[in-house]
Each structure stands twice: as structure tokens, then as C-alpha cells.
Tab-separated table of C-alpha atoms and ligand atoms in Angstrom:
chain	number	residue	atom	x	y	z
H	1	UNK	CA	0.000	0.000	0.000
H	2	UNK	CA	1.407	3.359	-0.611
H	3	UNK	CA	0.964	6.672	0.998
H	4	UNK	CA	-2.098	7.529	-1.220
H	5	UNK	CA	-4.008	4.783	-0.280
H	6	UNK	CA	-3.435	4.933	3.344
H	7	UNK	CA	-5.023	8.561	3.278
H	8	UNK	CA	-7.802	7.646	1.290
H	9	UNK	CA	-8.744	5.246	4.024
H	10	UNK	CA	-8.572	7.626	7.046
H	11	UNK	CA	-10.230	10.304	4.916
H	12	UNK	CA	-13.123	7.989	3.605
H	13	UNK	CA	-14.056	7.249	7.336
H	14	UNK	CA	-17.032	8.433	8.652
H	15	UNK	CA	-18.755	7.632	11.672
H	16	UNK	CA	-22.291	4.971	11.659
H	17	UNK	CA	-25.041	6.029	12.853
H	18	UNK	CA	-25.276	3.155	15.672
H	19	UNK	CA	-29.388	2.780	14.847
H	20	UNK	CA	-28.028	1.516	11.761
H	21	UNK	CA	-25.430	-0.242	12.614
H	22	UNK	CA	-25.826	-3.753	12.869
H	23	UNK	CA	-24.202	-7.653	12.783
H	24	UNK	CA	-22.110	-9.051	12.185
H	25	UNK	CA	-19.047	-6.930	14.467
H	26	UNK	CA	-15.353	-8.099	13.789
H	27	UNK	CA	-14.751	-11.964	14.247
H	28	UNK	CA	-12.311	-13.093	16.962
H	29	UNK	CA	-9.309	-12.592	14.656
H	30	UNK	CA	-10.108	-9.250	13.475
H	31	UNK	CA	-11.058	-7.896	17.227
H	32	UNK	CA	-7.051	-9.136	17.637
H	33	UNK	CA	-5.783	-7.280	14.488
H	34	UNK	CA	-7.600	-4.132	15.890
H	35	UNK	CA	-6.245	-4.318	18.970
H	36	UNK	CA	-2.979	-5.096	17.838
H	37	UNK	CA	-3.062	-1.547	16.058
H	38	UNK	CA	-4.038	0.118	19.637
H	39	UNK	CA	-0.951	-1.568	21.045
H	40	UNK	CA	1.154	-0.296	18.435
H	41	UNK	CA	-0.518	3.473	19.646
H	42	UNK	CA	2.791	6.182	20.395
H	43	UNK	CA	3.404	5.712	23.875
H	44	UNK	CA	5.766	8.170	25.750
H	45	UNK	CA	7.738	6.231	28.595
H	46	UNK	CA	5.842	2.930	27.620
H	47	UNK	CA	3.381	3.669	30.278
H	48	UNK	CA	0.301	1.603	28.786
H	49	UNK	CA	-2.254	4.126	29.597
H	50	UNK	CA	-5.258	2.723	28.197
H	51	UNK	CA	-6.680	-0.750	27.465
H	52	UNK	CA	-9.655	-1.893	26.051
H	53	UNK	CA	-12.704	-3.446	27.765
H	54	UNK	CA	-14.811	-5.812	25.446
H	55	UNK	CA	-18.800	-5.807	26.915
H	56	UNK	CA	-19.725	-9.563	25.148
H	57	UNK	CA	-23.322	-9.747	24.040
H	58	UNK	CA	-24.557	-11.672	26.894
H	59	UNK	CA	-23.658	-8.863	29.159
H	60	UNK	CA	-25.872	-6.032	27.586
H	61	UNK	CA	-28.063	-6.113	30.076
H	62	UNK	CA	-26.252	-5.961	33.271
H	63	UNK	CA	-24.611	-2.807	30.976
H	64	UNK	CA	-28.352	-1.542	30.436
H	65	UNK	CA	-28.725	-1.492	34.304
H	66	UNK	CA	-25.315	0.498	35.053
H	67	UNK	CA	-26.745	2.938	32.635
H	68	UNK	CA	-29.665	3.246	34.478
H	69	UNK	CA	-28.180	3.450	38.224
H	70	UNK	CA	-26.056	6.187	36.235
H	71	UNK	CA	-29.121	8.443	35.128
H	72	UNK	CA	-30.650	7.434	38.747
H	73	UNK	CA	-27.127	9.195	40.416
H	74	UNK	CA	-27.416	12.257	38.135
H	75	UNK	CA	-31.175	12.689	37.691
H	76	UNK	CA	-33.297	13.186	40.825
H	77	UNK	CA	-36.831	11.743	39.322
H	78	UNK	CA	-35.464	9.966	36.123
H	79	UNK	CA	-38.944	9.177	33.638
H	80	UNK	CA	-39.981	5.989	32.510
H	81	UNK	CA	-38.834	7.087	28.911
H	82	UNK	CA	-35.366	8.127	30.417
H	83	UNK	CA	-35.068	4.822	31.435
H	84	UNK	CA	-35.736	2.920	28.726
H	85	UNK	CA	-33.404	5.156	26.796
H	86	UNK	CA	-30.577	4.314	29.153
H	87	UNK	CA	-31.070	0.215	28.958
H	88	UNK	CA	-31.673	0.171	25.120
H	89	UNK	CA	-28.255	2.367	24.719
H	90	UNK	CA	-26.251	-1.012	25.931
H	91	UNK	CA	-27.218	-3.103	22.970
H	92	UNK	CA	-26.272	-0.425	20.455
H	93	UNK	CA	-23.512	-2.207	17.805
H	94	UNK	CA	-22.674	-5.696	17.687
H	95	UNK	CA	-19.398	-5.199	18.747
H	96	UNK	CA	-18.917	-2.824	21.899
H	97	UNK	CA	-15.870	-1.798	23.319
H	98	UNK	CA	-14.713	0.715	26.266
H	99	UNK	CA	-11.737	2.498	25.888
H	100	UNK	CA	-10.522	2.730	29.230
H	101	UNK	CA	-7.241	5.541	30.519
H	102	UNK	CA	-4.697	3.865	32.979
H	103	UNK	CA	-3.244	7.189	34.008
H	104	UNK	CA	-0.005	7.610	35.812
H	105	UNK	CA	0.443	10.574	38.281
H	106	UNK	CA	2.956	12.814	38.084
H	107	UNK	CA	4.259	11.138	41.242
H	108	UNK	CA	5.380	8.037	39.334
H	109	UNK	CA	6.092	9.423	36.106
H	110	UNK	CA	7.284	12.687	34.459
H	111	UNK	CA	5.064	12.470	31.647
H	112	UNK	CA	2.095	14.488	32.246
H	113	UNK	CA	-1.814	13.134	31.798
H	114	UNK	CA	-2.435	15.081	28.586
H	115	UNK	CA	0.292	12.929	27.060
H	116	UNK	CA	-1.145	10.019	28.252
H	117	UNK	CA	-4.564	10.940	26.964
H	118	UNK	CA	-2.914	11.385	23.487
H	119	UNK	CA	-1.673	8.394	23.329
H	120	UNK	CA	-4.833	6.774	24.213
H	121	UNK	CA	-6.501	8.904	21.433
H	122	UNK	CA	-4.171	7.338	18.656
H	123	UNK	CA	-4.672	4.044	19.651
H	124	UNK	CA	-8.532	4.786	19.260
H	125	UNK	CA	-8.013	5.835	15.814
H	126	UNK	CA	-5.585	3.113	15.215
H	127	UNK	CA	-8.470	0.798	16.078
H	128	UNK	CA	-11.458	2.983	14.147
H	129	UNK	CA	-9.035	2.803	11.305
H	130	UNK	CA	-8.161	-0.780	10.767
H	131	UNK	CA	-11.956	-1.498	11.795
H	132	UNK	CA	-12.681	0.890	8.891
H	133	UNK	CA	-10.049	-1.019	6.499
H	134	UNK	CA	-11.704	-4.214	7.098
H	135	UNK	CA	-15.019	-3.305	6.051
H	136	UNK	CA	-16.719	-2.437	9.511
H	137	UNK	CA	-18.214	0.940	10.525
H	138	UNK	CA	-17.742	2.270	13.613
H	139	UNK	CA	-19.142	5.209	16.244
H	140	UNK	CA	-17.157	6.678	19.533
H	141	UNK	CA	-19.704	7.476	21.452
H	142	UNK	CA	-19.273	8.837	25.121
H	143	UNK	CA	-22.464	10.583	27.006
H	144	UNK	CA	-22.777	12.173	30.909
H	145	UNK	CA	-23.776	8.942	32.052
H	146	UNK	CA	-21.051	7.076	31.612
H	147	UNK	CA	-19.011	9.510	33.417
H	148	UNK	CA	-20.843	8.626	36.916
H	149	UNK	CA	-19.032	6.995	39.972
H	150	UNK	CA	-21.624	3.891	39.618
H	151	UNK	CA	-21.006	3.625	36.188
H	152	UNK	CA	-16.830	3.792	36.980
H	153	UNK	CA	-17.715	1.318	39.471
H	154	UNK	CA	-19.790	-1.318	37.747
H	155	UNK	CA	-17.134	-1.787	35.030
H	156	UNK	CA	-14.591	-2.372	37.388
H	157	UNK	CA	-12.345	0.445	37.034
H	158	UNK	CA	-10.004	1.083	39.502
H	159	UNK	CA	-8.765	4.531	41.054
H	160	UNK	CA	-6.181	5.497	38.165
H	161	UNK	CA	-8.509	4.088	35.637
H	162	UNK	CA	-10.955	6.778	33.414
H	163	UNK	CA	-13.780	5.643	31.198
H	164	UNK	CA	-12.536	7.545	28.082
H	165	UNK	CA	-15.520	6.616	25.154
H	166	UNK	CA	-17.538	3.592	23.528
H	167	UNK	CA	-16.484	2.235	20.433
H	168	UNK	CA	-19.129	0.511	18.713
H	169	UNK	CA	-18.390	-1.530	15.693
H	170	UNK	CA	-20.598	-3.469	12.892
H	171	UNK	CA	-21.890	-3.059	9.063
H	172	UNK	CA	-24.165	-0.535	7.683
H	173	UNK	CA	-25.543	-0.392	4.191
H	174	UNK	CA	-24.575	3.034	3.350
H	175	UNK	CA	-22.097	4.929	4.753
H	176	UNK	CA	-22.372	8.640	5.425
H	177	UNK	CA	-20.083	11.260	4.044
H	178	UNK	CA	-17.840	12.960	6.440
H	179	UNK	CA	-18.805	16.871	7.244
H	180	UNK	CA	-17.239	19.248	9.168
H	181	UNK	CA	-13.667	18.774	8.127
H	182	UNK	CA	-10.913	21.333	8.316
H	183	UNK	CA	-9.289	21.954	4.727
H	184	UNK	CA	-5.670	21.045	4.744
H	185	UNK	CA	-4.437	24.849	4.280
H	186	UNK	CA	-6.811	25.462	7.289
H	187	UNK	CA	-5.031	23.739	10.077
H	188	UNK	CA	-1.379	24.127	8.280
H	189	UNK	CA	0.655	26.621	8.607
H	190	UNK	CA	4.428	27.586	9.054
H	191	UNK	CA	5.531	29.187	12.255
H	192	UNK	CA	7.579	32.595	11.714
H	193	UNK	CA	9.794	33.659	14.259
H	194	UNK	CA	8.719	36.757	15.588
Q	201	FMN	C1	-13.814	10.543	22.647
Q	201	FMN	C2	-14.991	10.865	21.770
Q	201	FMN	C3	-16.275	10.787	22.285
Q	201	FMN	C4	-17.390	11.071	21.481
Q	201	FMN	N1	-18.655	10.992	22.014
Q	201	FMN	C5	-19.724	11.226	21.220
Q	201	FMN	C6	-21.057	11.096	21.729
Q	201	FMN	O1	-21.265	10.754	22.890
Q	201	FMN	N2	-22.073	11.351	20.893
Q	201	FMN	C7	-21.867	11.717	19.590
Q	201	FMN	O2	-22.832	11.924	18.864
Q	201	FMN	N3	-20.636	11.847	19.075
Q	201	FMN	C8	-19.554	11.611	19.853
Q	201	FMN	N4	-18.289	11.734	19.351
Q	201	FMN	C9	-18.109	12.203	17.966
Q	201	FMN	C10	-18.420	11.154	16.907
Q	201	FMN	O3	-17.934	9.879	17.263
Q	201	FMN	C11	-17.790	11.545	15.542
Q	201	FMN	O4	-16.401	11.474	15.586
Q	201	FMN	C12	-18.171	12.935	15.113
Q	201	FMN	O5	-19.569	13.014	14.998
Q	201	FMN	C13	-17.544	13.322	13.757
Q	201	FMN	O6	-17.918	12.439	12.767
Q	201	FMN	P1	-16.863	11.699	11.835
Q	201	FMN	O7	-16.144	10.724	12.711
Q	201	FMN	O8	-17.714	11.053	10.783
Q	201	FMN	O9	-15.952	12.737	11.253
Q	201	FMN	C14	-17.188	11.443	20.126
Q	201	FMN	C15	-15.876	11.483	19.606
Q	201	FMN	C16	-14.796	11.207	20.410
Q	201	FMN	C17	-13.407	11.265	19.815
């Protein structure tokens, strides 16, 4: 592959719509090819600071529950509709992933958290990409909710650990074109010493 083709995959990725997303998700050798780009992520002081949590089909539910103790901890008198919102959310994409940060303080390590959060950006990409390459769509998806203590707790995260974003990944029929995007002379430029 040459230089030319590897851009026209990154720039003909879009992001799925996950009410159209559906099965099949990446097989058990193509969930290891993705995460073997993730690994391969820049990682300053090989500090690891992220890993990936795979919620397997039979576990939607108990997932549709965290995300309802999490509107419960934010939203005093949560409705019915609110509810049923929260557990249909956890069966969204027939692959589901959590990208989690494993963040080292600046006790341990001189390498502050911003660089740590980079790192765990590229190896989302990495993954979205590849994903992408293979023929799957994907959507990062992250939402208040997931940001509460119960929800931190329920997936087992420890006291360093950060939920960072959902990745959700499966087919669609059509994919949709990408909007929004900076032009190339827009976020370029050459500094000039003053
Ligand atoms: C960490 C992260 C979290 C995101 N969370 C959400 C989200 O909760 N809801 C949403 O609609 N888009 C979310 N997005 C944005 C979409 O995934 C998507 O990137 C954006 O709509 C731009 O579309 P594109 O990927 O097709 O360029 C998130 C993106 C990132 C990087």
C-alpha cells in the first residue's frame, strides 16, 4: 500500500449512525488485528495508559442497568422514557468496546496526563481505522452517564482508571459522508519567528 491509499482510508471514514449499525461486528481474529493496532498506539515512557474493555453480548443487560443506576445518580426523578433510553443504549452495535485511561500521576512518572490521553486517542483511531479497512463501521460514542461513579464502578475500574468513550463496531448499508472537516491549508501553517 502506498501513501495515497493509506489517506484515502482515514479520509473515507465516517462515523455509523449506531441505529443503523448492525451484525455481524469483527470476528475473533479481526477484534485481535484491531487491537494489535491500539498496542502499536505512540506511547511516551511505555506507560500503557489505556486498554480496552470488550462488553460480550450476553452482558448487555447488566450494561443496560449500570446505565440506568447512572441516570438514577445524576437525575433526581429519572422518567420511565429516560429509562428505557438508558437500557436500550447497551445493545447499540454488535461489537462494543470501552476504551478505558490507565493514568499515571505525576508522582510516578514525568510524563504528564495530557500525554497520556494522546496516546490513548491514537490508539482509538488506530483501532477505528483498521476497523474501517476491514469493512466495519464504527461510532465513539461517550455521554454524561457514563461519566458517573456507579457507572466507573460497575465496570470495574479502579482509582487510576478513566472511562474515556464507547467504540461501537458493525456493518451498515450506506455509509455517510464525512462533514465538518478542516481543509488542509486550514489547520497548516508555518511558524515565523517573531
Ligand atoms: C472521545 C470521543 C467521544 C465522542 N462521544 C460522542 C457522543 O457521545 N455522541 C456523539 O454523537 N458523538 C460523539 N463523538 C463524535 C463522533 O464519534 C464523531 O467522531 C463525530 O460526529 C464526527 O464524525 P466523523 O467521525 O464522521 O468525522 C465522540 C468522539 C470522540 C473522539
Amino acid at each position: 500500500m502506498n501513501a495515497q491509499q493509506l489517506v484515502e482510508i482515514i479520509r473515507s471514514r465516517t462515523s455509523a449512525s449506531l441505529k443503523q449499525m448492525k451484525a455481524p461486528g469483527p470476528s475473533r481474529e479481526e477484534m485481535k488485528l484491531i487491537v494489535e493496532a491500539a498496542a502499536a498506539a505512540p506511547d511516551h515512557g511505555h506507560l500503557h495508559p489505556f486498554r480496552i474493555l470488550e462488553i460480550p453480548t450476553d452482558a448487555r443487560n447488566d450494561l443496560g442497568e449500570l446505565f440506568v443506576k447512572a441516570v438514577e445518580e445524576t437525575q433526581a426523578t429519572p422518567t420511565e422514557e429516560a429509562l428505557t433510553r438508558a437500557r436500550e443504549k447497551a445493545h447499540k452495535g454488535p461489537v462494543l468496546l470501552v476504551l478505558v485511561g490507565c493514568f499515571h500521576g505525576s508522582d510516578e512518572t514525568r510524563i504528564p496526563k495530557y500525554e497520556q490521553m494522546l496516546s490513548a486517542g491514537t490508539a482509538l483511531q488506530n483501532m477505528v481505522l483498521v476497523a474501517h479497512a476491514m469493512g466495519y463501521a464504527s461510532r465513539i460514542t461517550s455521554g454524561d452517564s457514563a461519566r458517573s461513579p456507579a457507572f466507573h464502578k460497575g465496570l470495574g475500574l479502579s482509582e487510576n482508571e478513566e472511562f474515556l468513550c464507547f467504540i461501537s463496531l458493525g456493518k451498515v448499508d450506506e455509509t455517510r459522508p464525512a462533514k465538518g472537516r478542516q481543509e488542509p491549508q486550514e489547520l497548516h501553517s508555518t511558524w515565523m519567528p517573531m
